[in-house]
CSV table of C-alpha atoms and ligand atoms in Angstrom, one decimal:
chain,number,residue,atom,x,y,z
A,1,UNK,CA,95.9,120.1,98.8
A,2,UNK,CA,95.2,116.9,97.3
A,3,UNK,CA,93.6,115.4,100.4
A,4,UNK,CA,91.1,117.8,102.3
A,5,UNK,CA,87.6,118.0,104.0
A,6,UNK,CA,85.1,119.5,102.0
A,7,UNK,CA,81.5,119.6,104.8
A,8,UNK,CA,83.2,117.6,107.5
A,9,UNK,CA,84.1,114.8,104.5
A,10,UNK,CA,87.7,113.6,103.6
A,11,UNK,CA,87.7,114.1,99.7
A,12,UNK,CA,90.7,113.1,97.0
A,13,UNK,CA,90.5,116.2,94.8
A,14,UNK,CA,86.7,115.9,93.4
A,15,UNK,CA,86.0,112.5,95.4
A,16,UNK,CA,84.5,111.1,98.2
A,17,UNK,CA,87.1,108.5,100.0
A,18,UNK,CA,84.3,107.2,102.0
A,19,UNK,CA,82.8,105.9,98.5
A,20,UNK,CA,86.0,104.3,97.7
A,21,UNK,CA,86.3,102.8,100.9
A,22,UNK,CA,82.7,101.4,101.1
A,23,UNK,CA,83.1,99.8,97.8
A,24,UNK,CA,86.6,98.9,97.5
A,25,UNK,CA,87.0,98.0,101.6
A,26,UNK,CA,89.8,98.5,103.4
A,27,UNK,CA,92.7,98.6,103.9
A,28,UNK,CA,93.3,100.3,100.2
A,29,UNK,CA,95.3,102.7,98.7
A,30,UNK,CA,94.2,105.9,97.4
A,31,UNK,CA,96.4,108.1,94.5
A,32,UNK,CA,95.4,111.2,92.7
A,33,UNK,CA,95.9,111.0,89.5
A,34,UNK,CA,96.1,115.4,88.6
A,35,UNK,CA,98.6,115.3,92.1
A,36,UNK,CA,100.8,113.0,90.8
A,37,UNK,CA,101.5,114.8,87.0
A,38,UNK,CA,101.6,117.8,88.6
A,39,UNK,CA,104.5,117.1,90.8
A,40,UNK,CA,106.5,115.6,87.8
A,41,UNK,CA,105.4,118.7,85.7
A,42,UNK,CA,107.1,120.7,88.2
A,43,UNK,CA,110.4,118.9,87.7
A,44,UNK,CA,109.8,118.9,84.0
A,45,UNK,CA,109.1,122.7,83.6
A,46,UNK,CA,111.8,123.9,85.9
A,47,UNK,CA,114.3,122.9,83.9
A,48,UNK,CA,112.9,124.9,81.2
A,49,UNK,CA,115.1,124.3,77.8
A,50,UNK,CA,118.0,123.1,79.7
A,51,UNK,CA,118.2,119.7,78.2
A,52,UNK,CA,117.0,117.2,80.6
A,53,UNK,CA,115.3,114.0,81.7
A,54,UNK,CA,113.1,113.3,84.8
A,55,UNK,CA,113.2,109.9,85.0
A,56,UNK,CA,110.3,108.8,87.7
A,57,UNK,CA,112.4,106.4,90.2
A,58,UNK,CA,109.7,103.3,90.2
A,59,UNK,CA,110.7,101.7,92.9
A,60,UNK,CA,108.5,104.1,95.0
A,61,UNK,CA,105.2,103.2,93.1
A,62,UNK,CA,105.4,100.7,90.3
A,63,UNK,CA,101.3,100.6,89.9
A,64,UNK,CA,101.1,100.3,86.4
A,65,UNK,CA,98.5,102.6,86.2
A,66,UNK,CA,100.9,104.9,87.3
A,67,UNK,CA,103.4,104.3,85.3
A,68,UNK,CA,101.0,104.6,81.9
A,69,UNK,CA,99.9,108.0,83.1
A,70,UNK,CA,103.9,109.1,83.5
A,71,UNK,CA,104.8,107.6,80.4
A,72,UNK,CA,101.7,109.4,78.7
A,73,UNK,CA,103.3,112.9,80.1
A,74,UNK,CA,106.7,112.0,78.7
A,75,UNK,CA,108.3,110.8,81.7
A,76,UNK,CA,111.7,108.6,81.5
A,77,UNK,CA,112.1,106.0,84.3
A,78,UNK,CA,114.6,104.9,86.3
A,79,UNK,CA,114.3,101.6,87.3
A,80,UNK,CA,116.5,99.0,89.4
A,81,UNK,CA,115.4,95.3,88.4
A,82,UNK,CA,114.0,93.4,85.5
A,83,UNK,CA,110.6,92.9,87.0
A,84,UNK,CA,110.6,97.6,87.1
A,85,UNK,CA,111.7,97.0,83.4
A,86,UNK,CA,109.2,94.9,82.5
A,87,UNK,CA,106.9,96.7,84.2
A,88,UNK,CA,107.7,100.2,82.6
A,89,UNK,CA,107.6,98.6,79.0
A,90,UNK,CA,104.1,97.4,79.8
A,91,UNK,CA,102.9,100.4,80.5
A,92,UNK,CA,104.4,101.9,77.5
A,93,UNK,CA,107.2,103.4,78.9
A,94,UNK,CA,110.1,104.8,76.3
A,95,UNK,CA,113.2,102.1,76.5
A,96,UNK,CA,115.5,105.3,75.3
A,97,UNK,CA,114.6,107.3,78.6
A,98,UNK,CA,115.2,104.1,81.1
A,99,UNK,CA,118.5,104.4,83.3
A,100,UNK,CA,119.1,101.5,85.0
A,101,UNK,CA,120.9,101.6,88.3
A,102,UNK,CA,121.5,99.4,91.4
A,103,UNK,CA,124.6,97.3,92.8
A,104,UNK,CA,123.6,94.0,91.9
A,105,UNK,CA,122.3,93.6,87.9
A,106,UNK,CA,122.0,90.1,86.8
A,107,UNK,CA,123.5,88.9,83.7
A,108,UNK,CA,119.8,88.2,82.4
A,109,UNK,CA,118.3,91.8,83.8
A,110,UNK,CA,121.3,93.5,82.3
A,111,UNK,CA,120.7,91.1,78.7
A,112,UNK,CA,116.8,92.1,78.8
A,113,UNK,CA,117.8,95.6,79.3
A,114,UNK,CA,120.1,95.5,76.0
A,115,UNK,CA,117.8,94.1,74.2
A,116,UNK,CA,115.1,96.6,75.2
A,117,UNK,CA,117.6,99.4,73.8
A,118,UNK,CA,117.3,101.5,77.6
A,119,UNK,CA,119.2,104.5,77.4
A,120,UNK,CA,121.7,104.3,80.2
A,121,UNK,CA,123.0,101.6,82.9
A,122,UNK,CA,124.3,103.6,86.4
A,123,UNK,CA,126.9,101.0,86.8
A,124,UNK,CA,128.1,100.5,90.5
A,125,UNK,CA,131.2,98.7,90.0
A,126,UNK,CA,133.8,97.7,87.6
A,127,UNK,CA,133.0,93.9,87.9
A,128,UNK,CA,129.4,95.0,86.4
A,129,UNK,CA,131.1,96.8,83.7
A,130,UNK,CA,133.2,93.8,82.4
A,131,UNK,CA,129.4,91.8,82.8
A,132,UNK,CA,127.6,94.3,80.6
A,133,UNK,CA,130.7,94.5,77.9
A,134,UNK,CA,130.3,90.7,77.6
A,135,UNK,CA,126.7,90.8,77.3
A,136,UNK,CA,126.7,93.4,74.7
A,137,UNK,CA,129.5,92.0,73.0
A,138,UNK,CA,127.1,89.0,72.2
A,139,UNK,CA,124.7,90.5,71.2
A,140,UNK,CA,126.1,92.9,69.0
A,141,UNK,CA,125.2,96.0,70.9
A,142,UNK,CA,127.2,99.2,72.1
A,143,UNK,CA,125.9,100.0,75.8
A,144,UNK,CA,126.3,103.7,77.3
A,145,UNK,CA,127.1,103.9,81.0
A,146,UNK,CA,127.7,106.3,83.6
A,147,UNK,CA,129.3,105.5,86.5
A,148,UNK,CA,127.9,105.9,90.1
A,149,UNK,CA,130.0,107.5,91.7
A,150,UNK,CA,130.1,108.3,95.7
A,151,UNK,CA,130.5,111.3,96.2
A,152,UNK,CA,131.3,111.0,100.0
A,153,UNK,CA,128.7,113.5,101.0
A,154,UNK,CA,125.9,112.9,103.9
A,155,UNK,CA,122.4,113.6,103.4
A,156,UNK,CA,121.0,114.4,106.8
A,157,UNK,CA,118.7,112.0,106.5
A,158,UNK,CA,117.4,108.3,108.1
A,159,UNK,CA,120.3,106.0,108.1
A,160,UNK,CA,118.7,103.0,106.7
A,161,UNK,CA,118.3,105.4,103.5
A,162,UNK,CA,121.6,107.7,103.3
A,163,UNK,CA,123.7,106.6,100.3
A,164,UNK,CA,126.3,108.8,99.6
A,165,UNK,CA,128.6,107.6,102.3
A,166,UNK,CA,132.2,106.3,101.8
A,167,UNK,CA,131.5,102.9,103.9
A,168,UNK,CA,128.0,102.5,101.9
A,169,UNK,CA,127.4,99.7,99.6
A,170,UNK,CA,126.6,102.1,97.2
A,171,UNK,CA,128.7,103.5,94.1
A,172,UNK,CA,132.4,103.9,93.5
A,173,UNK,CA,134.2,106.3,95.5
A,174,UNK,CA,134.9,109.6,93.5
A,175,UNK,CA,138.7,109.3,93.8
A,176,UNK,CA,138.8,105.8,91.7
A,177,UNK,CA,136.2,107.1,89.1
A,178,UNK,CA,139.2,108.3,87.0
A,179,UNK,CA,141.1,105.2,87.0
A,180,UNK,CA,138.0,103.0,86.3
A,181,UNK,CA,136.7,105.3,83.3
A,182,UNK,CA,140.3,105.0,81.9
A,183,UNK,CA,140.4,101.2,82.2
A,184,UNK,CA,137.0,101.0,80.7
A,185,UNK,CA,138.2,102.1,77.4
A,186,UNK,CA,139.8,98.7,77.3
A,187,UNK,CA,135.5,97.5,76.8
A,188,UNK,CA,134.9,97.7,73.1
A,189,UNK,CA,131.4,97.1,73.5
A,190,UNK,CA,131.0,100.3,76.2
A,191,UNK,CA,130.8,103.7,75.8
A,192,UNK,CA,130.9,106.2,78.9
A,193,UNK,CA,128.4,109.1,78.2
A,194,UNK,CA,128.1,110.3,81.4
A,195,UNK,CA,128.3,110.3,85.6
A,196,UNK,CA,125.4,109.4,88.2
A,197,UNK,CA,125.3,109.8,91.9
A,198,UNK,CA,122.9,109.2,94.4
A,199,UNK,CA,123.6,110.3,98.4
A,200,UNK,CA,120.0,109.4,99.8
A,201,UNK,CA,116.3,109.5,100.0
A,202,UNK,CA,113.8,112.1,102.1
A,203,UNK,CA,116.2,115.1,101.8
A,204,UNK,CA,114.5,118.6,103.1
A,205,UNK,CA,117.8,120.4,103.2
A,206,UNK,CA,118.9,120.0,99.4
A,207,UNK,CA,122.6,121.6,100.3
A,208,UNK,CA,124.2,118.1,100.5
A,209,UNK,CA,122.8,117.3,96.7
A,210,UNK,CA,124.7,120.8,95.6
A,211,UNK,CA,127.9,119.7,97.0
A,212,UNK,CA,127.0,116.6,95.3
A,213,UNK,CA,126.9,117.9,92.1
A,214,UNK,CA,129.6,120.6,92.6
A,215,UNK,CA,132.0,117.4,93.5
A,216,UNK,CA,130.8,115.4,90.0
A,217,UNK,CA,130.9,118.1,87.8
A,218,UNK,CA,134.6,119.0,89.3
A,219,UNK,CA,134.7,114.8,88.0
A,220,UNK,CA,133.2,115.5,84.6
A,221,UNK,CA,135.3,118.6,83.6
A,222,UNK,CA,138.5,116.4,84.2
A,223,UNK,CA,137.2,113.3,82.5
A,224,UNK,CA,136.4,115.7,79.6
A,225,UNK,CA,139.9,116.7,79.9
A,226,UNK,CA,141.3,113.1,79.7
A,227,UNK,CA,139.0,113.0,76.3
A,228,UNK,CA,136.5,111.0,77.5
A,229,UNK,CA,132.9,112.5,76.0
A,230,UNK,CA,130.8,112.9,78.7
A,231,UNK,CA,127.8,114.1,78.0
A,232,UNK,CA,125.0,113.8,80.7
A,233,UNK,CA,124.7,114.3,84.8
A,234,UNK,CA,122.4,112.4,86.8
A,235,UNK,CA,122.1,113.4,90.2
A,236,UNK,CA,119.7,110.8,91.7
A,237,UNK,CA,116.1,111.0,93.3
A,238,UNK,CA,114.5,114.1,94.0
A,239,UNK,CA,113.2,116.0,97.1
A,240,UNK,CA,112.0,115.2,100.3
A,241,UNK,CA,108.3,115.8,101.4
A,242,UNK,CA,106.6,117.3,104.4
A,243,UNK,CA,105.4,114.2,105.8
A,244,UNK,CA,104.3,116.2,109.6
A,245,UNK,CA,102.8,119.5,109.9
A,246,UNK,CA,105.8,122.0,110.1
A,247,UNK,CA,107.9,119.5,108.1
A,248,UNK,CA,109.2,122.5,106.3
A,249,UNK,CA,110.0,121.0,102.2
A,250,UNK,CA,111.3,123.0,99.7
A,251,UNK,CA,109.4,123.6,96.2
A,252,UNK,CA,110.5,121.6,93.7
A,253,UNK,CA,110.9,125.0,91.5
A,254,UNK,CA,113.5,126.3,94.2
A,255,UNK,CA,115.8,123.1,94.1
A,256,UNK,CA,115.9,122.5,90.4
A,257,UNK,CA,117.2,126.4,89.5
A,258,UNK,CA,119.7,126.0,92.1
A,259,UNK,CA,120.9,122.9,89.7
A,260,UNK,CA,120.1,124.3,86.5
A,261,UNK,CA,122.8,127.0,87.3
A,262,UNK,CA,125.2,124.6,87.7
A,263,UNK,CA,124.6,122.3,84.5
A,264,UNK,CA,124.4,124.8,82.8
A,265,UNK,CA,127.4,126.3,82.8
A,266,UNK,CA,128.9,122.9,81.7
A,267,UNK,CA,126.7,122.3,78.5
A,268,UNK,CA,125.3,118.4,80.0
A,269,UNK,CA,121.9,116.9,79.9
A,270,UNK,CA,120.5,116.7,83.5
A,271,UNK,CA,118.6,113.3,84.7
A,272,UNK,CA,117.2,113.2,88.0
A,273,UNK,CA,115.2,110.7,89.6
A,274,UNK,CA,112.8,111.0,91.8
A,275,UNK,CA,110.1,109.0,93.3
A,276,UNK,CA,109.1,110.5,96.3
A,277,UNK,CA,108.2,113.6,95.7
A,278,UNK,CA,106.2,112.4,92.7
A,279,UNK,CA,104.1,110.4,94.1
A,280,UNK,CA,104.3,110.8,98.3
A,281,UNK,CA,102.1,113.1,98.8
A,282,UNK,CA,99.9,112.2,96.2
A,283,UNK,CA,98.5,109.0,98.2
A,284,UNK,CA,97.0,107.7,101.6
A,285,UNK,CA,96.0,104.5,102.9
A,286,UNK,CA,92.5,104.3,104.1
A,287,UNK,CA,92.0,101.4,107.0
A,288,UNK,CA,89.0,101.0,109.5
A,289,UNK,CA,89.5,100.9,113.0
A,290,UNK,CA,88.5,97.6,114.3
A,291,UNK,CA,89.0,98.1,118.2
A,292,UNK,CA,89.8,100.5,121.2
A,293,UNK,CA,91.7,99.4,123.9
A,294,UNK,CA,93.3,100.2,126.9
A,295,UNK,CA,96.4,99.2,128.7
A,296,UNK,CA,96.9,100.5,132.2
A,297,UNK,CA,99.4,103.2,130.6
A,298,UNK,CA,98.1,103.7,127.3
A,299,UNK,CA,95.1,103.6,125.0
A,300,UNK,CA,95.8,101.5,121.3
A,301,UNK,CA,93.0,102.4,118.1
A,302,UNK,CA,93.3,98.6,116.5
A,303,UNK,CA,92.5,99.1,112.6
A,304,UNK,CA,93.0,96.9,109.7
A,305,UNK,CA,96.3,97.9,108.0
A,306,UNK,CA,99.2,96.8,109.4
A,307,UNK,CA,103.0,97.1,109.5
A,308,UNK,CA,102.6,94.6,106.3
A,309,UNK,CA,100.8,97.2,104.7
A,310,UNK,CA,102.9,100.0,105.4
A,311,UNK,CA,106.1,99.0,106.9
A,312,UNK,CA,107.6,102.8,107.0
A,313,UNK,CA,106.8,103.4,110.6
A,314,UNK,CA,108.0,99.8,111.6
A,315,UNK,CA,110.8,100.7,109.6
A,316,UNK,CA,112.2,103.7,109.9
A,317,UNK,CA,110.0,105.3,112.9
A,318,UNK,CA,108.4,107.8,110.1
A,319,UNK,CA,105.6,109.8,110.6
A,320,UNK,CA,102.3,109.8,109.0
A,321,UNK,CA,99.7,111.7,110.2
A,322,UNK,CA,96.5,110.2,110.3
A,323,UNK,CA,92.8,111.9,109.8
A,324,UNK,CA,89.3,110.8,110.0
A,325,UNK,CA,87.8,110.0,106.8
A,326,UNK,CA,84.4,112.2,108.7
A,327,UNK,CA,85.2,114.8,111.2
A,328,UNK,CA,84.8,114.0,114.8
A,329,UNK,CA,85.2,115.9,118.1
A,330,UNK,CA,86.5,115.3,121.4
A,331,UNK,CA,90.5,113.7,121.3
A,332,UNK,CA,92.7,110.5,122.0
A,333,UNK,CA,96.1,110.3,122.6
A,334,UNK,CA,96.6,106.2,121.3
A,335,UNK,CA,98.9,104.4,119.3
A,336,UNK,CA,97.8,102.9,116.1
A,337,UNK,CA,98.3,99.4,115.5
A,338,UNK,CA,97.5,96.4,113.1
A,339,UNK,CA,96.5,93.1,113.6
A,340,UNK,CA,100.1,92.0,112.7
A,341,UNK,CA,101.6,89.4,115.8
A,342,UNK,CA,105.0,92.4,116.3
A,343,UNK,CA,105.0,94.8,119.1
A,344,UNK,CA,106.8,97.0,116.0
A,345,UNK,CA,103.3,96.4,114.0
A,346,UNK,CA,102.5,100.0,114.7
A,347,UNK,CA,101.4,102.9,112.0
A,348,UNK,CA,101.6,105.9,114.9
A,349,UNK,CA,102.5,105.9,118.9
A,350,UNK,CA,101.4,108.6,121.2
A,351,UNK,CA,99.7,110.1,118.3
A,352,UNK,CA,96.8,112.9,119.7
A,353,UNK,CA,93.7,111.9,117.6
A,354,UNK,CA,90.4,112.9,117.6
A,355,UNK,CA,88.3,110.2,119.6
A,356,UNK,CA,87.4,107.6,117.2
A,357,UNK,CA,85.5,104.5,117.3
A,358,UNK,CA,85.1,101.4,115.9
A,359,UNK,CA,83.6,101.7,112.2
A,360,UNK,CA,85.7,104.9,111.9
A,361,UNK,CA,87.2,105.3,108.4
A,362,UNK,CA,91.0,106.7,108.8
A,363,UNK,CA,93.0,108.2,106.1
A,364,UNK,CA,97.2,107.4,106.8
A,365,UNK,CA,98.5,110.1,104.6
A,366,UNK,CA,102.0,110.7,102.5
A,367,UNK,CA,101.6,107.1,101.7
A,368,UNK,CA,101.9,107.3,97.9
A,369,UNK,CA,105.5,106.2,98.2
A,370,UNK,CA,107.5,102.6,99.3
A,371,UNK,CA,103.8,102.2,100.7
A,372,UNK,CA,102.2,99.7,98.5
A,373,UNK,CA,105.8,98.4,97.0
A,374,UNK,CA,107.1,97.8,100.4
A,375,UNK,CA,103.8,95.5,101.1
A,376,UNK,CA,104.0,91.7,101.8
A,377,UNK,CA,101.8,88.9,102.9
A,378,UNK,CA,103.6,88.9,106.1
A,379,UNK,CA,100.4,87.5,108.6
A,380,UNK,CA,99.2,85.6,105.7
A,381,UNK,CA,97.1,89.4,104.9
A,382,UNK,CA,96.3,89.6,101.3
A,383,UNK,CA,97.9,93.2,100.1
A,384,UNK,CA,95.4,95.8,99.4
A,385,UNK,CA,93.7,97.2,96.8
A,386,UNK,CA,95.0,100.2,94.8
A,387,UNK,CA,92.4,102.9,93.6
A,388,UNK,CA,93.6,105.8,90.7
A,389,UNK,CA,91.2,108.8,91.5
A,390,UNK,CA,91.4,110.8,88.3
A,391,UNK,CA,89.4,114.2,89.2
A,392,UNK,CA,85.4,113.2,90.0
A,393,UNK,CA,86.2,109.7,88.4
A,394,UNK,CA,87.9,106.9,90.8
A,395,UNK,CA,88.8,103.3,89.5
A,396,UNK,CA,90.6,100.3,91.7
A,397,UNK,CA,94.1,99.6,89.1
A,398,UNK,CA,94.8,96.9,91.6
A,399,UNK,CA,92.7,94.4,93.0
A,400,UNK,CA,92.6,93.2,96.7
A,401,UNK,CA,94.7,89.9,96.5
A,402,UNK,CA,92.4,87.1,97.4
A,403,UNK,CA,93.1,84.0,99.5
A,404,UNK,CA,94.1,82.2,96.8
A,405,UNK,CA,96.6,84.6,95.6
A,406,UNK,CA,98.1,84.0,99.0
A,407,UNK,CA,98.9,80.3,97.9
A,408,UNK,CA,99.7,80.8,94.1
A,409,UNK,CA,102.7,78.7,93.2
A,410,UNK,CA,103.1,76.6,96.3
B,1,LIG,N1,117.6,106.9,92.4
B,1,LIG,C1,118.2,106.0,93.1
B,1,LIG,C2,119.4,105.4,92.6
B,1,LIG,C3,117.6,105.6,94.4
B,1,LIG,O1,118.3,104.7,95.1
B,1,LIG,C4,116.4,106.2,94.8
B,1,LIG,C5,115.8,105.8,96.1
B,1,LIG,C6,115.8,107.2,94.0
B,1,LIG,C7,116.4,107.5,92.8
B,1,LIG,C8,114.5,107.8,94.4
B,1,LIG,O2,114.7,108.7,95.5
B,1,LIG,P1,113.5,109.6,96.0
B,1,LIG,O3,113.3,110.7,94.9
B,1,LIG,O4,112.3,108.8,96.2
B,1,LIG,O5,114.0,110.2,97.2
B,1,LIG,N2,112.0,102.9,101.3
B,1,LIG,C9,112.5,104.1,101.7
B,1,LIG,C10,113.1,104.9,100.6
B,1,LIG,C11,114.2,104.2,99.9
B,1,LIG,C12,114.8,105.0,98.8
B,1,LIG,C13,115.8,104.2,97.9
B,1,LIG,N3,116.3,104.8,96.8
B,1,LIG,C14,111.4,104.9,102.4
B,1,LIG,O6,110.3,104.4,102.6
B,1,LIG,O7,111.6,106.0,102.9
């Protein structure tokens, strides 16, 4: 357990988050450095010599911090803008294990992206191939692709982040993937390596990602067939994670043999992606709790994060529990809310706490992931800080924005 009370005190493996808090403030984010490589060690050493890449999805924590320590370990990245680019090569990230998916590249993303030499573009549509065959064509480059394909398969998950779904924006449906990887040997400048999918986000029950795969691979051993040399799978982001106790998630060991058996067989390199179950459960946001009040039918704990802060419960209604950063007795059945002017500016409702106060320090846990990436400056609220605890050893890897961060640039 990454986050756990050690004499009544909420540590983050060998520190104290009451020190953090006292001398960063609050709100502020919290990460464990050891949690987060161990969770993409898992990945990593499950697939054992099958030839693989975990590429570490960076939309769920760009932190650049973060970033340098999953480079350091080896880590490829899979990224979906220029500004995750730019941000991986900072941090020192290798261009040869980037993928680079999403619906909607830009001529000048998809141009830095050449330049950089990335490894593979998860193209979405056939429009975007004919863009990148241009690009490279100027600049005198061959690009590899895969195409995404949708595999029309649903991930029992939230809507908002289910992907693999005929009607969703997402992909090209399975049955056209033929067609389109024939037409694209008309691209001189393209070369099709492999096939991608993606069918959601916060999946528990990994069956859906087998069929998945099984449906791709069925893909692949045809498009082989038609002599096209396909070499790699890539089958998206990685687990879900217990976010409530009881949330029952699988190991990370489990899912990956289930996949390895598959790829095997069929002599590809495996990519997968995740973010979530790198870096979830390897971070918390610590807030304060500013007031306690009472409405004739309910009690609210006010703190100081808000729905800017952490938008998943606005969002999608998702659970974090919430702890006391010091042990307390006695209970409260409350919602939690932020100072944010939205009745949906809420982090829990009906949530059975133990009785805090005003001063309290509170841990919101799983919050590693689209936590700090999904903040804004909604309210005018500076975002908050970030802190990296590495073992004993804690430092802040981004600074609260000031006031006058809030008006750069106008
Ligand atoms: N690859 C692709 C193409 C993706 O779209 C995503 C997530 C991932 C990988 C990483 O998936 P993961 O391993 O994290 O499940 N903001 C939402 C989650 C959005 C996920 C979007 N795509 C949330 O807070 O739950």
């Amino acid at each position: 357990m990454t986050f756990r009370y050690q004499n009544d005190n909420l540590f983050c493996d060998g520190t104290d988050l009451a020190t953090i808090a006292s001398s960063v403030g609050t709100p502020c984010y919290v990460y464990s450095a050891d949690a987060i490589l161990e969770a993409w060690r898992a990945y990593d050493a499950a697939f054992g010599d099958l030839s693989h890449l975990v590429c570490y999805a960076v939309k769920a924590n760009s932190n650049l911090a973060i970033l340098k320590l999953l480079a350091e370990a080896g880590s490829g990245f899979d990224i979906v803008s220029g500004g995750e680019l730019f941000r991986v090569l900072k941090a020192g990230g290798d261009p040869k294990k980037i993928v680079f998916s999403g619906v909607g590249k830009t001529e000048g993303e998809i141009e830095l992206a050449l330049q950089s030499g990335i490894g593979t573009f998860n193209c979405e549509s056939e429009g975007e191939l004919a863009v990148i065959d241009a690009v490279a064509g100027r600049l005198g480059l061959t690009a590899e692709f895969s195409l995404r394909v949708n595999p029309d398969v649903n991930a029992d998950t939230h809507p908002y982040i289910s992907t693999g779904l005929r009607d969703h924006k997402f992909g090209i449906d399975i049955t056209d993937a033929p067609a389109i990887y024939g037409r694209a040997r008309a691209f001189q400048n393209l070369r099709a390596a492999g096939v991608s999918c993606h069918i959601g986000s916060q999946i528990l029950d990994y069956s859906p990602i087998l069929e998945a795969a099984d449906k791709v691979l069925t893909l692949i051993e045809n498009l082989q067939k038609d002599g096209h040399a396909i070499r790699h799978i890539d089958l998206g982001g990685g687990l879900g994670i217990a976010y409530k106790d009881g949330d029952d998630a699988p190991s990370i060991a489990t899912f990956i043999a289930d996949l390895r058996g598959r790829v095997e067989r069929a002599g590809l390199t495996i990519t997968i992606e995740p973010g979530r179950s790198i870096v979830g459960n390897a971070g918390a946001l610590l807030t304060k709790v500013l007031y306690l009040k009472q409405s004739p039918s309910k009690h609210f704990v006010v703190i100081d994060a808000a729905m800017n802060d952490l938008i998943r419960p606005a969002l999608y209604k998702a659970h974090h529990n919430i702890r006391p950063l010091k042990t307390t007795g006695g209970s409260l059945v409350a919602d939690v809310v932020g100072p944010v002017c939205e009745t949906g500016d809420f982090l829990a409702r009906d949530r059975e706490l133990p009785a805090v106060k005003p001063g309290d320090l509170l841990a919101v846990e799983s919050a590693g992931a689209y936590g700090f990436v999904q903040a804004s400056n909604y309210n005018s609220r500076p975002r908050p800080a970030e802190v990296l605890v590495e073992g004993e050893t804690w430092r802040v890897v981004r600074a609260r924005e000031t006031w006058e961060d809030l008006i750069r640039g106008e």
